[in-house]
Short mmCIF file of C-alpha atoms in Angstrom, two decimals:
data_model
loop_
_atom_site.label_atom_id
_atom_site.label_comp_id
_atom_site.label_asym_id
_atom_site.label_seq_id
_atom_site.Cartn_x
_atom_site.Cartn_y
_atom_site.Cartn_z
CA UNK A 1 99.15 -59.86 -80.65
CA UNK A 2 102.00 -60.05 -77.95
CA UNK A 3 101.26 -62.20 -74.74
CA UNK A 4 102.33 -61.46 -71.67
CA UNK A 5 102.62 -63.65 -68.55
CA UNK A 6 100.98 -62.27 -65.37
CA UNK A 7 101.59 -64.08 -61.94
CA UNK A 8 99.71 -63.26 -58.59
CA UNK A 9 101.25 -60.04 -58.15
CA UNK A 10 100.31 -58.41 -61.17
CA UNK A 11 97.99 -55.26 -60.48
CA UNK A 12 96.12 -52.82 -62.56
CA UNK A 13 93.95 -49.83 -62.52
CA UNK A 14 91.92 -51.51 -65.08
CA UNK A 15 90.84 -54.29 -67.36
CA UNK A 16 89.66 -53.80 -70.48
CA UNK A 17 87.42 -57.34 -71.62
CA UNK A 18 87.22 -56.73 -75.67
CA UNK A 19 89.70 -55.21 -77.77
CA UNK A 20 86.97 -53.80 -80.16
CA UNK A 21 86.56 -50.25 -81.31
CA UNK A 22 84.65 -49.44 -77.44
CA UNK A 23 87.88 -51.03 -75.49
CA UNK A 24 90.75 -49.39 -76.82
CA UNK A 25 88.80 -46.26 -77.32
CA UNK A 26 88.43 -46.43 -73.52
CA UNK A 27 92.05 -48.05 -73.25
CA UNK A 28 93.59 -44.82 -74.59
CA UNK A 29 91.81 -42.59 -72.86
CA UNK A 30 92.46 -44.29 -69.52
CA UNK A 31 96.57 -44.70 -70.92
CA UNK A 32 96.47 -41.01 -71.56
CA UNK A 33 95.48 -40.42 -67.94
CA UNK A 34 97.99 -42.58 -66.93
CA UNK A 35 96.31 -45.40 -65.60
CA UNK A 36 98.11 -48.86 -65.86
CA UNK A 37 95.70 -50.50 -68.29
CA UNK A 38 95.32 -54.30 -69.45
CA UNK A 39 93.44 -55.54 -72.71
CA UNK A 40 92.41 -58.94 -73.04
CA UNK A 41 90.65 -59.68 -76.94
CA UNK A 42 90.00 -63.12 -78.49
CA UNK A 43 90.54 -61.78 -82.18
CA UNK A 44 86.80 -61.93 -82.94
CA UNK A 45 85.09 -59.00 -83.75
CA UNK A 46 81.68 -58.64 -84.74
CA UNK A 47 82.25 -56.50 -87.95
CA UNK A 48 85.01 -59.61 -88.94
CA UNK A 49 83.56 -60.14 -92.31
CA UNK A 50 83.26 -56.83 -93.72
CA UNK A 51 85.89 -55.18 -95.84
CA UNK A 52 85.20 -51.54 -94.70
CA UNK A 53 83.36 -49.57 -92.58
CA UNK A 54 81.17 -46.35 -93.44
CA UNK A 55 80.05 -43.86 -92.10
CA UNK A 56 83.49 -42.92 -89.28
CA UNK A 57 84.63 -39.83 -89.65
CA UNK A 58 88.23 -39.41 -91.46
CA UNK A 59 87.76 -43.55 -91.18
CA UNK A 60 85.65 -43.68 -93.96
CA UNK A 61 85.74 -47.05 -96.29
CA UNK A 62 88.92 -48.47 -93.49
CA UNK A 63 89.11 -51.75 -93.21
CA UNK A 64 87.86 -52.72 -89.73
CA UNK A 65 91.02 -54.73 -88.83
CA UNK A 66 93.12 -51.73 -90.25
CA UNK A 67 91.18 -49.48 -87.26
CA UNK A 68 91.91 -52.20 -84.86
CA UNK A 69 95.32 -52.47 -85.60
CA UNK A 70 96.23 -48.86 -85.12
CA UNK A 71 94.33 -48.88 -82.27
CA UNK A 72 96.44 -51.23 -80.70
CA UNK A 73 99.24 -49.41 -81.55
CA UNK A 74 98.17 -46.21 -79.42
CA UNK A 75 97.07 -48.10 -76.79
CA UNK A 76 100.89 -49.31 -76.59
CA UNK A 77 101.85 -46.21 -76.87
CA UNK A 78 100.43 -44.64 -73.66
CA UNK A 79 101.52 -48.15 -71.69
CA UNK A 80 98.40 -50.31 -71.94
CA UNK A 81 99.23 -54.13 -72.55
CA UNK A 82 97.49 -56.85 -74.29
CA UNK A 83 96.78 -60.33 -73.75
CA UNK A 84 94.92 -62.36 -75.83
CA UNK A 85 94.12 -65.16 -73.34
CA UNK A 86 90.72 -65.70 -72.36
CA UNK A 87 88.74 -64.58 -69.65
CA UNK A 88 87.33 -67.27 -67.66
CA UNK A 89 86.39 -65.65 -64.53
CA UNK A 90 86.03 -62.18 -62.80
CA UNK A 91 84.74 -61.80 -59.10
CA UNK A 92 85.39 -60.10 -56.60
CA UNK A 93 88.95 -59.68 -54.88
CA UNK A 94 88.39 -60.54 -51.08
CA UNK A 95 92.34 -58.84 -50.34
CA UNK A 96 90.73 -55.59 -51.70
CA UNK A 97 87.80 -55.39 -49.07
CA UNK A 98 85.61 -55.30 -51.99
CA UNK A 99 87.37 -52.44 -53.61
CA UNK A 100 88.36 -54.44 -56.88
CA UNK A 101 88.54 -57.66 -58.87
CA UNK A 102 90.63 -60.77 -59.18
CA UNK A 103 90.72 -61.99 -63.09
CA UNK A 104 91.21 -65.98 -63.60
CA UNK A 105 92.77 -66.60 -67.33
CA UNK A 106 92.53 -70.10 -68.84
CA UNK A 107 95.59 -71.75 -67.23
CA UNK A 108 95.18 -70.17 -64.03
CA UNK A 109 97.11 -67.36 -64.10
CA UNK A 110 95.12 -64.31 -61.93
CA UNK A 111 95.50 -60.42 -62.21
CA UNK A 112 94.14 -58.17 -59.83
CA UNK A 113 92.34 -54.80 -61.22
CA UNK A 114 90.94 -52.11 -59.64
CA UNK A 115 87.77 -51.38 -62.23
CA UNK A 116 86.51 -53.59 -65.14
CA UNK A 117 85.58 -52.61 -68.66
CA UNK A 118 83.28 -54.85 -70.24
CA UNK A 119 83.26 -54.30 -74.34
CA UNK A 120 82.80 -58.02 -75.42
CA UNK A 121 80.12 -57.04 -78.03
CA UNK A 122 77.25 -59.25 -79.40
CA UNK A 123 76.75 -62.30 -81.20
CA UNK A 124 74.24 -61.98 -84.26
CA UNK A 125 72.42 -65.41 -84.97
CA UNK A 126 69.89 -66.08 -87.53
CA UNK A 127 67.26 -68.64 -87.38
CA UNK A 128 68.02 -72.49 -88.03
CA UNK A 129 65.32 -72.10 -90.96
CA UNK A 130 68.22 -68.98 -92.62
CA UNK A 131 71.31 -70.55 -91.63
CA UNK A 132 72.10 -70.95 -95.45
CA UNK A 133 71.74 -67.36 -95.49
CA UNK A 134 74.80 -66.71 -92.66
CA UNK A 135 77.51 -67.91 -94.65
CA UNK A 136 77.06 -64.88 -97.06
CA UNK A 137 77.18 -62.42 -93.79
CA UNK A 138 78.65 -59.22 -94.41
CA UNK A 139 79.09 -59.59 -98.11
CA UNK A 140 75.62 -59.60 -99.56
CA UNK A 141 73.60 -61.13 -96.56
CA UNK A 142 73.57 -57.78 -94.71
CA UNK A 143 71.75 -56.76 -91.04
CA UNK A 144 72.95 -52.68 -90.87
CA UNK A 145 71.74 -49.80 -93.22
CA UNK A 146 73.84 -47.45 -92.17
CA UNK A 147 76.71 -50.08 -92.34
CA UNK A 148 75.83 -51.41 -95.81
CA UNK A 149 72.97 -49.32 -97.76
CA UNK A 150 75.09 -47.04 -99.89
CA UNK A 151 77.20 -50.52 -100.75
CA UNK A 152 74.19 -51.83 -102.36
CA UNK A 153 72.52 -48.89 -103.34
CA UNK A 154 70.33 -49.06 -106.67
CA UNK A 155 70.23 -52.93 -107.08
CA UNK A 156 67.64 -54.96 -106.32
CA UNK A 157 67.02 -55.62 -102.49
CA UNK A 158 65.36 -57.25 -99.80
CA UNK A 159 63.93 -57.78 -96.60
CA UNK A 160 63.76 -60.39 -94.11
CA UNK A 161 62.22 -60.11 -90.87
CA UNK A 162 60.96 -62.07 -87.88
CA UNK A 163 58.24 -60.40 -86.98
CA UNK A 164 55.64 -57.25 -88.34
CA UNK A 165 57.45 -54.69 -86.51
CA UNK A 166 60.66 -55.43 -87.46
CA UNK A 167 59.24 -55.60 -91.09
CA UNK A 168 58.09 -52.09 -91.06
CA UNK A 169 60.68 -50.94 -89.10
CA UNK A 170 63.56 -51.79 -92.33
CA UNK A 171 61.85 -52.52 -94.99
CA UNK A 172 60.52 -48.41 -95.69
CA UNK A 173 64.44 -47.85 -94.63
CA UNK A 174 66.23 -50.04 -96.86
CA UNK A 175 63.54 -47.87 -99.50
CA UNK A 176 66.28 -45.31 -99.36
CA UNK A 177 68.85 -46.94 -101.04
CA UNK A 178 66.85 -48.18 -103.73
CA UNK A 179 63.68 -48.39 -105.69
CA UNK A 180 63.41 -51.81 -106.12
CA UNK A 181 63.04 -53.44 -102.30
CA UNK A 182 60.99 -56.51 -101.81
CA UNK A 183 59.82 -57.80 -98.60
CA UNK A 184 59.87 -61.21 -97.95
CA UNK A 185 57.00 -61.92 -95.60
CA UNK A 186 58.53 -65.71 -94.54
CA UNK A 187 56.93 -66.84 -91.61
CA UNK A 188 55.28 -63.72 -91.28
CA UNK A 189 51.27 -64.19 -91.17
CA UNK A 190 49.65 -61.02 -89.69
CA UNK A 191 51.01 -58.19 -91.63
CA UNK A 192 47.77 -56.04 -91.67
CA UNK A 193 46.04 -54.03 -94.67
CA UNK A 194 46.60 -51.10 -92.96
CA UNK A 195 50.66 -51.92 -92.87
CA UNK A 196 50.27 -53.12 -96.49
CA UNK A 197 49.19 -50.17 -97.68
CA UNK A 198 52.24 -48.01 -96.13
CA UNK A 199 54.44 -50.34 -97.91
CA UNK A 200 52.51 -49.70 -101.40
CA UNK A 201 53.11 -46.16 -101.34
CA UNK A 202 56.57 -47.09 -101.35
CA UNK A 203 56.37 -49.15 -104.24
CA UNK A 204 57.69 -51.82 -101.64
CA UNK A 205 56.81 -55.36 -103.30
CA UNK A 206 55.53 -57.62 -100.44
CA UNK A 207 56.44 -61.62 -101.58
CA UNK A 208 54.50 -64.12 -99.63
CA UNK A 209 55.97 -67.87 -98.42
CA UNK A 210 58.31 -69.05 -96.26
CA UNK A 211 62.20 -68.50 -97.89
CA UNK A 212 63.98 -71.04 -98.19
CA UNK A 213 67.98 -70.81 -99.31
CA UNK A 214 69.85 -68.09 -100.95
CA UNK A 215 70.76 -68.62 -105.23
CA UNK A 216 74.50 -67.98 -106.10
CA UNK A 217 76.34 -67.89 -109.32
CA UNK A 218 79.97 -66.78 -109.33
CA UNK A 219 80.25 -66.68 -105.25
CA UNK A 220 77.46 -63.82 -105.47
CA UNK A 221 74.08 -63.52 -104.36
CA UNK A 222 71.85 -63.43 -107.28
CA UNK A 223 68.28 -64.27 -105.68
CA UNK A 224 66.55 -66.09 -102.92
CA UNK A 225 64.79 -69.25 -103.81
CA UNK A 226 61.20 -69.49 -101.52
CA UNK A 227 60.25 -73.14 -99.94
CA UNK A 228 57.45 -73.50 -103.10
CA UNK A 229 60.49 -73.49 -105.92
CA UNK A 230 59.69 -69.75 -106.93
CA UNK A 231 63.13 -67.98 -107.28
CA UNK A 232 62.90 -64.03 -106.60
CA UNK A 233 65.96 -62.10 -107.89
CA UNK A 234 68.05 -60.26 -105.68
CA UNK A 235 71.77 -59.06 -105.01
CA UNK A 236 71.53 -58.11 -101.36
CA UNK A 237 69.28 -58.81 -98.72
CA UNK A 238 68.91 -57.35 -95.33
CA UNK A 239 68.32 -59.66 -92.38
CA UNK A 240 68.54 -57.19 -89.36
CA UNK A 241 65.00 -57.71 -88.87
CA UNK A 242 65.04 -61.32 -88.87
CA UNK A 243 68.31 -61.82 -86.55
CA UNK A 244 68.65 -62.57 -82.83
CA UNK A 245 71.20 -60.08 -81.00
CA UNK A 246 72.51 -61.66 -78.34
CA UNK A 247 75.04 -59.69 -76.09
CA UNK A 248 78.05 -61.78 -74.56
CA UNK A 249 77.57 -60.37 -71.30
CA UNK A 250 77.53 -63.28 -68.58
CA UNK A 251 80.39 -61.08 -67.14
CA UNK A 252 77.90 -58.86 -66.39
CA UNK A 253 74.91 -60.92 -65.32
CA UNK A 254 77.23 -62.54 -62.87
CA UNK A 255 77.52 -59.51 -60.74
CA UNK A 256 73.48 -59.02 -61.58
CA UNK A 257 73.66 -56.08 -63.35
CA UNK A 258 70.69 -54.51 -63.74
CA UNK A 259 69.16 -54.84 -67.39
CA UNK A 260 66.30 -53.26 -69.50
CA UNK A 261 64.09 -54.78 -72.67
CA UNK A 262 64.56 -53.07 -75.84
CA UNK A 263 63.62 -53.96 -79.28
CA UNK A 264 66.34 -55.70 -79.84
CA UNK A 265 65.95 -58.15 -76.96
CA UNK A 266 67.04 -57.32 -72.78
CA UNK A 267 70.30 -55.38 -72.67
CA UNK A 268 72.48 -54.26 -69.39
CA UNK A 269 71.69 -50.55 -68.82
CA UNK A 270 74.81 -48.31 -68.10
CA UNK A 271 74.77 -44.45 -67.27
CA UNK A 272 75.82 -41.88 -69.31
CA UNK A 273 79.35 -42.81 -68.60
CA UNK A 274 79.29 -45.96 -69.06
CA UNK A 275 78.52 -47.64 -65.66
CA UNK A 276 76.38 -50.32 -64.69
CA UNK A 277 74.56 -51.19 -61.73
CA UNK A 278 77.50 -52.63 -60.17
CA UNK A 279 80.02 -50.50 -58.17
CA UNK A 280 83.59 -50.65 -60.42
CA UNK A 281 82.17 -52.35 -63.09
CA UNK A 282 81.42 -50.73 -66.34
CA UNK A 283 80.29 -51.53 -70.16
CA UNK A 284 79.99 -50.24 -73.47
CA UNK A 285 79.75 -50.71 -77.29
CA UNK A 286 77.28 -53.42 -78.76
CA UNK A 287 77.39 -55.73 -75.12
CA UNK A 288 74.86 -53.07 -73.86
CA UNK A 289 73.62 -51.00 -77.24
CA UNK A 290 73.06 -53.46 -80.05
CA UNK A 291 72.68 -50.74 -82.44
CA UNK A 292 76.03 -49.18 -81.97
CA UNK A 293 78.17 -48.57 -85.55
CA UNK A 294 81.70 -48.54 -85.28
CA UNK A 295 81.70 -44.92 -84.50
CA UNK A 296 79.18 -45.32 -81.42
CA UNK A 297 81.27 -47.74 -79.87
CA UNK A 298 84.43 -46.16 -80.02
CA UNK A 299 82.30 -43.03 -78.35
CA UNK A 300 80.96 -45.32 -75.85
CA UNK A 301 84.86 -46.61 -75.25
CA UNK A 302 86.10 -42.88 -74.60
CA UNK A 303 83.08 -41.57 -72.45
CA UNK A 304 83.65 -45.11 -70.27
CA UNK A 305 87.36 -44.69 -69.87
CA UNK A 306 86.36 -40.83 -68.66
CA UNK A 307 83.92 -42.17 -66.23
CA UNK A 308 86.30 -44.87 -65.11
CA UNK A 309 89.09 -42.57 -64.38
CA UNK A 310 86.76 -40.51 -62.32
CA UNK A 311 85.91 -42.95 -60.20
CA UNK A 312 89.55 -44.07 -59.60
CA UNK A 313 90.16 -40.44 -58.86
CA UNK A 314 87.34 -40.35 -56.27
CA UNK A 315 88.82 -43.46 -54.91
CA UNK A 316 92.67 -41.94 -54.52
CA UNK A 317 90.74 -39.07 -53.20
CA UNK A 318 89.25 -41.11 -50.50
CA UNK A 319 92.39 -42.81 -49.61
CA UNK A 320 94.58 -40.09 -49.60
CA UNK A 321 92.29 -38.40 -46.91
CA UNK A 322 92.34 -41.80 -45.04
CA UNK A 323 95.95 -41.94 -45.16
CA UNK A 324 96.12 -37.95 -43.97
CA UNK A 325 93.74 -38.69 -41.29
CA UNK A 326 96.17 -41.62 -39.86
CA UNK A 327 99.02 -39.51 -40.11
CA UNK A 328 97.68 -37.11 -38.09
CA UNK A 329 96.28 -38.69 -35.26
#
């Protein structure tokens, strides 16, 4: 990615924090309406370790980086720049009358920007007990259905969660895929007969004991090896139930922005546009929707940019009537 130096002067409609699938969906649409637009991406996306994506229309099977990099492209193409320093402060711009924001970069360099885009996604973690489990992530340690069911569909599968509802919520999902899904209770000790039952009418094994490591032969995931020695054979398992999603949104709760509980743990809320609770500063993709494929996030990224340009336009508005009103007195 090119860098580009930026001195005190530098000024821009926007600034787009995370270069994923949600920021340079909203970068193009905000280039497109010809609003000076700045990207700033640390190279990390969430989806890093996959090899494809499904389930994007006419994107289908693409590798991740592959969408990224030809999203880049069009983002250049209607004038937005990228820098791939990082973000170490945004606040509040005192020369703007609290109209916009001043942007610190490691090394001090500082931007001014009119509105801020936060897309700086989420950071899955599993438990220090599964860590073994994390370096198979994305390959045959998998968290997303949608992302990764047809991948694995008719082998042997299972289920790790953290708690009973997260166990019912995947494990009659995963079901879909295949015929052979196990649930791996793990630390799991108040699954109820009435819950058991559901999952026998599935023909959903239930395995009791705490897991202990993943088996591998040949860099593949061939079982999962329980804390009492028994080994229970497996080529995938899904641990979306058994993560912790946690959204890299200080940015955000450092302005306070207003946030909600959800299943998935307490997320920023945003409008249907994309806006938080904070004037000029909006969000979108998995920072504030955890859930969010590829697909949703790139929505998220184009209904944001809309919303921010129509606030900028409100904002010319407004000064172009102040300006009129000068003139004429």
């Amino acid at each position: 990615m090119t860098q580009t130096s930026y001195d005190a002067a530098d000024t821009y409609d926007v600034a787009v924090i995370g270069g994923g699938a949600a920021g340079l969906n909203a970068a193009i649409i905000l280039g497109q309406a010809r609003r000076s637009v700045v990207v700033f991406d640390n190279g990390a996306p969430r989806n890093a370790a996959a090899d494809h994506m499904n389930g994007f229309l006419s994107r289908d099977r693409m590798n991740p980086a592959e969408l990224l990099a030809i999203g880049r492209d069009e983002v250049r193409k209607y004038g937005g720049e990228f820098h791939d320093g990082t973000v170490v402060a945004v606040e509040w711009d005192e020369d703007s009358r609290g109209n916009g924001f001043a942007i610190t970069l490691a090394g001090g360099a500082r931007i001014s920007v009119r509105k801020v885009l936060v897309a700086t996604g989420l950071t899955d973690r599993l438990p220090d007990e599964l860590s073994a489990f994390g370096e198979r992530w994305g390959r045959d340690v998998l968290h997303c259905p949608y992302c990764h069911g047809y991948d694995v569909r008719d082998q042997p599968l299972g289920v790790i969660a953290k708690s009973v509802e997260f166990a019912m919520h995947q494990a009659p999902m995963i079901r879909q895929w295949s015929d052979d899904v196990v649930l791996f209770l793990h630390r799991i000790e108040d699954l109820s007969a009435e819950d058991r039952e559901k999952l026998a009418a599935l023909n959903i094994s239930i395995v009791e004991g705490e897991v202990a490591a993943p088996v591998l032969e040949d860099d593949r995931l061939v079982g999962v090896q329980l804390a009492d020695g028994r080994t229970v054979a497996r080529s995938a398992i899904f641990v979306g139930g058994a993560v912790t999603m946690d959204p890299n949104d200080s940015i955000l709760r450092s302005f306070g922005a207003a946030t909600a509980a959800t299943m998935m743990g307490e997320f920023v809320t945003v409008d249907m546009m994309g806006a938080t609770s904070v004037s000029g500063i909006f969000a979108a993709g998995n920072v504030v929707d955890p859930s969010a494929q590829v697909i949703m996030a790139a929505a998220a990224g184009a209904k944001a940019g809309a919303g921010i340009n129509m606030a900028l336009t409100a904002d010319d508005l407004e000064a172009a009537l102040a300006l009129r009103g000068s003139i004429s007195a």
